[in-house]
Structure formats: structure tokens, C-alpha cells
C-alpha positions as a Markdown table, in Angstrom:
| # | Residue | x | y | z |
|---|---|---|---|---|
| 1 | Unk | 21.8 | -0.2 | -1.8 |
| 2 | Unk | 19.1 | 2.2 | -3.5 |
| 3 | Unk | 15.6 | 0.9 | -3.8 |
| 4 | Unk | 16.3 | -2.0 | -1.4 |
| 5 | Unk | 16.8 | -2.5 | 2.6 |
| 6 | Unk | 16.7 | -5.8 | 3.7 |
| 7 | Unk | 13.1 | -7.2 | 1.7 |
| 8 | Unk | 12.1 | -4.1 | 1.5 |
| 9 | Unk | 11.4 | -2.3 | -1.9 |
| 10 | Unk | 11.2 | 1.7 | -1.9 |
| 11 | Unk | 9.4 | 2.7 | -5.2 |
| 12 | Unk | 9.2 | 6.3 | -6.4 |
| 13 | Unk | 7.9 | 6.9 | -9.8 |
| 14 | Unk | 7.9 | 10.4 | -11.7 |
| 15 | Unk | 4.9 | 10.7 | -14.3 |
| 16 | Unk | 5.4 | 13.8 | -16.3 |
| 17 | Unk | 0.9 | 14.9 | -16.7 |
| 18 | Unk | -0.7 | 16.1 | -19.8 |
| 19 | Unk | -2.2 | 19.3 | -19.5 |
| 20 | Unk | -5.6 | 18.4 | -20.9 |
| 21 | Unk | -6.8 | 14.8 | -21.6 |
| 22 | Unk | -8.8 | 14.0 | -25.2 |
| 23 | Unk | -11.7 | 15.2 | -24.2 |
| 24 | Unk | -10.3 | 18.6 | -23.5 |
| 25 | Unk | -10.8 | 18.5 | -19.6 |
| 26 | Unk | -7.7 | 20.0 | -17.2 |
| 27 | Unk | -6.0 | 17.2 | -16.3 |
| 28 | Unk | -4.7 | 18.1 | -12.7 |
| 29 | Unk | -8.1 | 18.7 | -11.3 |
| 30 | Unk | -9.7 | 15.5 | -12.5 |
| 31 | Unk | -6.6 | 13.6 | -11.4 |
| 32 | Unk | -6.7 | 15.1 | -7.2 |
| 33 | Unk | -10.3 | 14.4 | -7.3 |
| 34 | Unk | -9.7 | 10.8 | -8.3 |
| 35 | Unk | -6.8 | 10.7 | -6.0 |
| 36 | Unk | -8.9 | 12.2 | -3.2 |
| 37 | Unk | -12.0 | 10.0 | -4.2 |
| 38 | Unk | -10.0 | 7.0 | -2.6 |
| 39 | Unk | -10.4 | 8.4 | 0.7 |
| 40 | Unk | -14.2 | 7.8 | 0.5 |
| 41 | Unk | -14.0 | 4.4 | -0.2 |
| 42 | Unk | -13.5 | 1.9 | 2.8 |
| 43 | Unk | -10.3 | 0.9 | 2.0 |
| 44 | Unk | -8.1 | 2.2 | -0.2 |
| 45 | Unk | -7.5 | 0.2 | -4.0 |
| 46 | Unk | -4.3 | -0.3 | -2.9 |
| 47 | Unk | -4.5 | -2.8 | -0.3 |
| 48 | Unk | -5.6 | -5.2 | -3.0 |
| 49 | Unk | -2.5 | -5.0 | -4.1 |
| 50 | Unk | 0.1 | -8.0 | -2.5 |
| 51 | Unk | 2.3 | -7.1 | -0.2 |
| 52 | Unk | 2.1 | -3.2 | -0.3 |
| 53 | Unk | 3.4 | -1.8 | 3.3 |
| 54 | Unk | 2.7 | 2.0 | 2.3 |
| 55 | Unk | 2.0 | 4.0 | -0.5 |
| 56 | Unk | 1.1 | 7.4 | -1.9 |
| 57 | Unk | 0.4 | 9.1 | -5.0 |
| 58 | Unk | 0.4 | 13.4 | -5.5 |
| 59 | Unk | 0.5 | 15.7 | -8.3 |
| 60 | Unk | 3.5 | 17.7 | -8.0 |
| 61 | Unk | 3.5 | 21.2 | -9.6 |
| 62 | Unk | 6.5 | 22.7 | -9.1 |
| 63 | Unk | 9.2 | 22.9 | -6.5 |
| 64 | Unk | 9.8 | 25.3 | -3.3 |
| 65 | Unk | 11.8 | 28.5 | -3.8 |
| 66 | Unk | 13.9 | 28.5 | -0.9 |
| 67 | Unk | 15.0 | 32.4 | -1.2 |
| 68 | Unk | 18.0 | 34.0 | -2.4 |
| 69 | Unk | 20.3 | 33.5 | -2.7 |
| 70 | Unk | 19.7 | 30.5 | -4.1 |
| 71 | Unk | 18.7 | 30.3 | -8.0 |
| 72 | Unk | 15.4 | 30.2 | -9.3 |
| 73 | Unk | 14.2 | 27.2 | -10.8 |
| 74 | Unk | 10.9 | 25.5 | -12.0 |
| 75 | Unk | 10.1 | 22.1 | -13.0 |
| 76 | Unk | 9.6 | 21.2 | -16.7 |
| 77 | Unk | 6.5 | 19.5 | -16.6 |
| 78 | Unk | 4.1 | 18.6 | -13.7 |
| 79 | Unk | 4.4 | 15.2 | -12.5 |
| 80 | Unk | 1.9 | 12.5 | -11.0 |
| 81 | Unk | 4.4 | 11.1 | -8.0 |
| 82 | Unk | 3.8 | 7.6 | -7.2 |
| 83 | Unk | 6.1 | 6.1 | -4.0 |
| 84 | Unk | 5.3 | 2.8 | -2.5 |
| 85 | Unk | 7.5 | 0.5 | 0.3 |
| 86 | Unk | 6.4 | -2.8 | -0.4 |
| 87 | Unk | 8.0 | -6.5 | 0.2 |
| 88 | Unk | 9.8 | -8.3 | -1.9 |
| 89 | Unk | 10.9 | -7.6 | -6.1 |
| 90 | Unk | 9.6 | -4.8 | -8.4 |
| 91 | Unk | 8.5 | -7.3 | -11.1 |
| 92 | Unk | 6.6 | -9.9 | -9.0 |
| 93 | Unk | 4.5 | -6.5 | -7.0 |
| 94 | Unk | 3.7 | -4.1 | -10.6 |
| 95 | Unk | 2.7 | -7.5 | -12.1 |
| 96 | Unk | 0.7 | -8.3 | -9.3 |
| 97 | Unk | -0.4 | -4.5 | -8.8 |
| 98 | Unk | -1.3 | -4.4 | -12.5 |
| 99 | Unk | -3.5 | -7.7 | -12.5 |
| 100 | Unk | -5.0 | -7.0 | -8.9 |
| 101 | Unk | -6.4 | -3.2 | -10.1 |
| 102 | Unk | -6.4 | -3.0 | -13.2 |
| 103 | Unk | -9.4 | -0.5 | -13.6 |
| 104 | Unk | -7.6 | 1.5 | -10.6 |
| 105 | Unk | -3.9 | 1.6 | -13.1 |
| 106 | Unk | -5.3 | 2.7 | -16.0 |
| 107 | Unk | -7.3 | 6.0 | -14.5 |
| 108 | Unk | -4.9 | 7.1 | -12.4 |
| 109 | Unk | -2.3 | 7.1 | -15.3 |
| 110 | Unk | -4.2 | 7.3 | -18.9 |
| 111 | Unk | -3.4 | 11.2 | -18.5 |
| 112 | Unk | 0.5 | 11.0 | -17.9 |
| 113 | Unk | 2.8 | 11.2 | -21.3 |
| 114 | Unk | 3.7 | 8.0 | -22.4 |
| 115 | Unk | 1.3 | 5.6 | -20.8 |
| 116 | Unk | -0.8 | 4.2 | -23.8 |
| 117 | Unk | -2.3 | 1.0 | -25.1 |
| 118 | Unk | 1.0 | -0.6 | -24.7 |
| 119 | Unk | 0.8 | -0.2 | -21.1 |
| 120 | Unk | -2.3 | -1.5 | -20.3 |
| 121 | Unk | -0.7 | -5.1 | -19.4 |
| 122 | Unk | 1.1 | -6.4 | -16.6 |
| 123 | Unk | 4.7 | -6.1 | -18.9 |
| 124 | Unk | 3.6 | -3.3 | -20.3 |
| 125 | Unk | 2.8 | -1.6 | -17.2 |
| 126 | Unk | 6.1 | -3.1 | -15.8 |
| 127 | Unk | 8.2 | -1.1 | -18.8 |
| 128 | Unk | 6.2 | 1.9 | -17.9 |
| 129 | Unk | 6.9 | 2.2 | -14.5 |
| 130 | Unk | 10.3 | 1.7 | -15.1 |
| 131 | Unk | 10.6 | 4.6 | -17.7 |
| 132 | Unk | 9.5 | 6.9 | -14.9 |
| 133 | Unk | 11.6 | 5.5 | -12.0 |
| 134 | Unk | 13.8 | 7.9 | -9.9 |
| 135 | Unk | 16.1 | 6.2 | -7.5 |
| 136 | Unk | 14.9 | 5.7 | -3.7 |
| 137 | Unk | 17.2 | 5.9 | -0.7 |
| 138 | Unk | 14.7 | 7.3 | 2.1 |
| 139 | Unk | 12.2 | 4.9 | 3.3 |
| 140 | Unk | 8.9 | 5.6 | 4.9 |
| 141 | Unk | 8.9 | 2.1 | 6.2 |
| 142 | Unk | 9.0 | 0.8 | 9.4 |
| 143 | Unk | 7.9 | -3.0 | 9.3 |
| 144 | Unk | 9.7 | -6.1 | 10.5 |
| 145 | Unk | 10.8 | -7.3 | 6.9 |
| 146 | Unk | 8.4 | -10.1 | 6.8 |
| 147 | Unk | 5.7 | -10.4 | 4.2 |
| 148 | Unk | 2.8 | -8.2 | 4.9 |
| 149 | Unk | 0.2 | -11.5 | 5.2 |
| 150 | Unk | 2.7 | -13.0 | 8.2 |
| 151 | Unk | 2.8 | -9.1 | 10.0 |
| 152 | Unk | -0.4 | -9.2 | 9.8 |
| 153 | Unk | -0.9 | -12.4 | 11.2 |
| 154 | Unk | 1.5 | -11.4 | 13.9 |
| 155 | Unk | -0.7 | -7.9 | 14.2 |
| 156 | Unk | -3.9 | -10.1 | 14.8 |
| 157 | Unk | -2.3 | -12.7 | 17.4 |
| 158 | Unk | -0.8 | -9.9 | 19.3 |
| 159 | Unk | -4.4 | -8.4 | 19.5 |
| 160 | Unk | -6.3 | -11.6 | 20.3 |
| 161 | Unk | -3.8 | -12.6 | 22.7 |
| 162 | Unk | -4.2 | -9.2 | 24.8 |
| 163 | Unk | -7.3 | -9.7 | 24.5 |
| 164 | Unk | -7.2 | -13.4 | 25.9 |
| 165 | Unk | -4.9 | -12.1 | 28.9 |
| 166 | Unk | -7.6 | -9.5 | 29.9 |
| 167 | Unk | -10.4 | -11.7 | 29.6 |
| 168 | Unk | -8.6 | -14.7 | 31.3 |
| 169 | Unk | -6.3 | -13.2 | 34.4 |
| 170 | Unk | -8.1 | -14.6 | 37.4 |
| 171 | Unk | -9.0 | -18.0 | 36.3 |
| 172 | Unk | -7.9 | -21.1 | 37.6 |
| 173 | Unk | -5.3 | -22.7 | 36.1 |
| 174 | Unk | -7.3 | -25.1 | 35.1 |
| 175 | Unk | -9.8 | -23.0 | 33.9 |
| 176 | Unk | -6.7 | -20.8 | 32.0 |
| 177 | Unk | -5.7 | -24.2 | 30.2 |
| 178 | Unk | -9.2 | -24.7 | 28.8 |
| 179 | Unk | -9.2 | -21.0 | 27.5 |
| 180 | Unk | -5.7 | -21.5 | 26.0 |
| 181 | Unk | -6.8 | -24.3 | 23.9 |
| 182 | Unk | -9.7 | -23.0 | 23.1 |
| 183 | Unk | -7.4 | -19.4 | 21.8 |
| 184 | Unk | -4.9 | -21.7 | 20.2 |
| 185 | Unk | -8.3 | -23.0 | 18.0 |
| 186 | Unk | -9.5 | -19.7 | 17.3 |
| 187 | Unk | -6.4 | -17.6 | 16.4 |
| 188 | Unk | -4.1 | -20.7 | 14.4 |
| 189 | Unk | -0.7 | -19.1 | 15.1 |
| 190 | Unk | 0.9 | -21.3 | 12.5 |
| 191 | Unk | -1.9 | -21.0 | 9.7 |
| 192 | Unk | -2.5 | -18.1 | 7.2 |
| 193 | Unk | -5.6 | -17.2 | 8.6 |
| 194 | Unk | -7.5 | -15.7 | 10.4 |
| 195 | Unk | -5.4 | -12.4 | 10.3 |
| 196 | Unk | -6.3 | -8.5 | 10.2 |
| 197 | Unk | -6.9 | -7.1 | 6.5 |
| 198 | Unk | -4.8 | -4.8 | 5.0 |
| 199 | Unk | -5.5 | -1.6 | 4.4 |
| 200 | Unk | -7.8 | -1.1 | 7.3 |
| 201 | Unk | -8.4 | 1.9 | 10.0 |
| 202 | Unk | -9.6 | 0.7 | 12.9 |
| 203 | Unk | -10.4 | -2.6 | 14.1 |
| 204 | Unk | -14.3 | -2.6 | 14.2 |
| 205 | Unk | -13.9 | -5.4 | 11.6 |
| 206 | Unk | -10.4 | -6.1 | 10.5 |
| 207 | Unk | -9.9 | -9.9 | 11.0 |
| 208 | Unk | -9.9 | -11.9 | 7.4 |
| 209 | Unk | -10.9 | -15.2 | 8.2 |
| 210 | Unk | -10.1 | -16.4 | 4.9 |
| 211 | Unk | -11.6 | -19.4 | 3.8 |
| 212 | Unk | -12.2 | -20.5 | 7.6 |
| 213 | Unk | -15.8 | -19.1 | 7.6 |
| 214 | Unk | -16.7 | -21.8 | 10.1 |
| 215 | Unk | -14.1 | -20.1 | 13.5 |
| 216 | Unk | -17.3 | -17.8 | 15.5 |
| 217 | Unk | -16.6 | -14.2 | 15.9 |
| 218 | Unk | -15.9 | -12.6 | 19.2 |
């Protein structure tokens, strides 16, 4: 079925780009040095947004020529390409993308035809995105179809518990059945948190505790 496999949503959007905003600035080059500005923060603005797996976002100029004898041909307009692999419906994540970054949704498309006042809301933005949808049927996704808080709940407890079986492999069994408890009490394997964060890059500090500030750190 386009667009879906299993709970998994593939998004691509199409955003045909102004050539110069209202203030007479080129367009394209403000919009890759936004794009590119996310690098530098430490974690993207998309991870705020609920149950995002992947996602990307690229100006596309024009398409390859693959040689003759092959025709030709050049794109109409150039286009700000949006493609996200999240869980679950579209309406429930660009209503929760709108409301999480809203700041975020309105720079990244105020310079793209169509998206004006009347998109800056979470149905607004929903109609938008929908204008510009093209349909998806190649997935960059490779999760286990749960939510993105339980895999990474599953992400953390298979990291703590390596970490458990390194730390505890010549104990007695006695001594193993103490630090079992005491893991079970630390990681919760049946409560939301703690769990890694999304959006992270390495693991220097990646668990979210959530509101369980009182578990120690290792």
C-alpha cells in the first residue's frame, strides 16, 4: 500500500521555492544555510517531533541528464523535498510536528509557493502538506514497527543490560541476584522511562530519565 508498511508512514513532500523572498534575498541560499544550520545544533529540531524514525529535507534543483539517447528535460520549478518515515497516521504526526516546532515549520517553508498565513496552524499546516504530497513506495526505514518511545526503551535496556553482563560475569550467584534486582530498579523494563533520547549521536548522554530524576546515573 503506498505511504504505509505495517505502522510505518513514508512521507515525501514536494515544495515548489520562490525565487526571492519579500525582502529580495535568493531564496535557495538562505534556505541550505538554514537547512545546514541544524547540523550545528545538538540535536536536530526534529526529534522533538513524536514519533519521527528518519527524516530529511533538500532543495532540489533540477534532475540528472542521463545521456542520449534519452530526452532532455528540466524541472519546472525548484523544490524544497521533505521525506520523513515516522509511526503511526499523517494527521496525528503534522499536528504534532506543527505544535512541537512551530518556529522550526514556518522558516523552513515561509519561502515555498503557497504556504501563507493560512498555514501557520496545525490544520492549516496539515492541508499544506497534503497539497505538496507525492506518493511514497521506497522506505528508508528499518525499525521494528513499534512506537519510537518503546524502541527506544528497548535501545536503552539492551544497552544497560550489556552493560550489567560485563560488569556482573564472575559473581556469585548470590551476588548476581542482588545486581539483578538492583538493574531491574534502575532500568524499569515495563515503565516509559528511563530510555535513550531521540535524535541523539552517541551515547555520552543519551538516557531520558523522564520525570524519574531521583534513579543515580552510572
Amino acid at each position: 500500500m503506498p505511504n504505509q508498511s505495517g505502522n510505518a508512514y513514508g512521507l515525501t513532500v514536494l515544495s515548489p521555492l520562490k525565487e526571492i523572498d519579500g525582502s529580495g534575498q535568493a531564496v535557495i541560499p538562505k534556505l541550505r544555510n538554514l537547512i545546514q544550520s541544524f547540523n550545528e545544533l545538538d540535536t536536530t529540531p526534529m526529534a522533538k517531533v513524536p514519533n519521527t524514525y528518519l527524516s530529511r529535507l533538500w532543495i532540489l534543483e533540477d534532475v540528472f541528464f542521463e545521456n542520449y539517447p534519452h530526452e532532455l528535460e528540466h524541472l519546472k520549478s525548484k523544490y524544497l523535498v521533505f521525506t520523513s518515515n515516522f509511526h503511526g497516521e499523517l494527521d496525528t504526526y503534522l499536528e504534532g510536528m506543527f505544535n512541537a516546532i512551530p518556529t522550526e515549520v514556518q522558516s523552513i517553508w515561509q519561502d515555498c509557493y503557497g504556504f501563507d498565513d493560512k498555514a501557520l496552524s496545525p490544520e492549516g499546516f496539515k492541508s499544506y502538506i497534503k497539497k505538496c504530497q507525492v506518493e511514497t513506495t521506497f522506505y528508508f526505514n528499518g525499525s521494528t514497527d513499534d512506537s519510537l518511545q518503546d524502541q527506544l526503551k528497548s535501545l536503552y535496556i539492551k544497552q544497560e543490560f550489556s552493560r550489567f553482563v560485563f560488569d556482573n560475569a564472575h559473581k556469585s550467584s548470590e551476588e548476581l541476584l542482588t545486581a539483578f534486582k538492583a538493574f531491574i530498579a534502575e532500568t524499569q523494563p515495563t515503565a516509559d522511562f528511563p530510555r535513550w533520547k531521540p535524535g541523539e549521536s552517541d551515547l555520552s548522554d543519551i538516557i531520558d530519565r523522564g520525570n524519574n530524576d531521583h534513579l543515580s546515573t552510572n
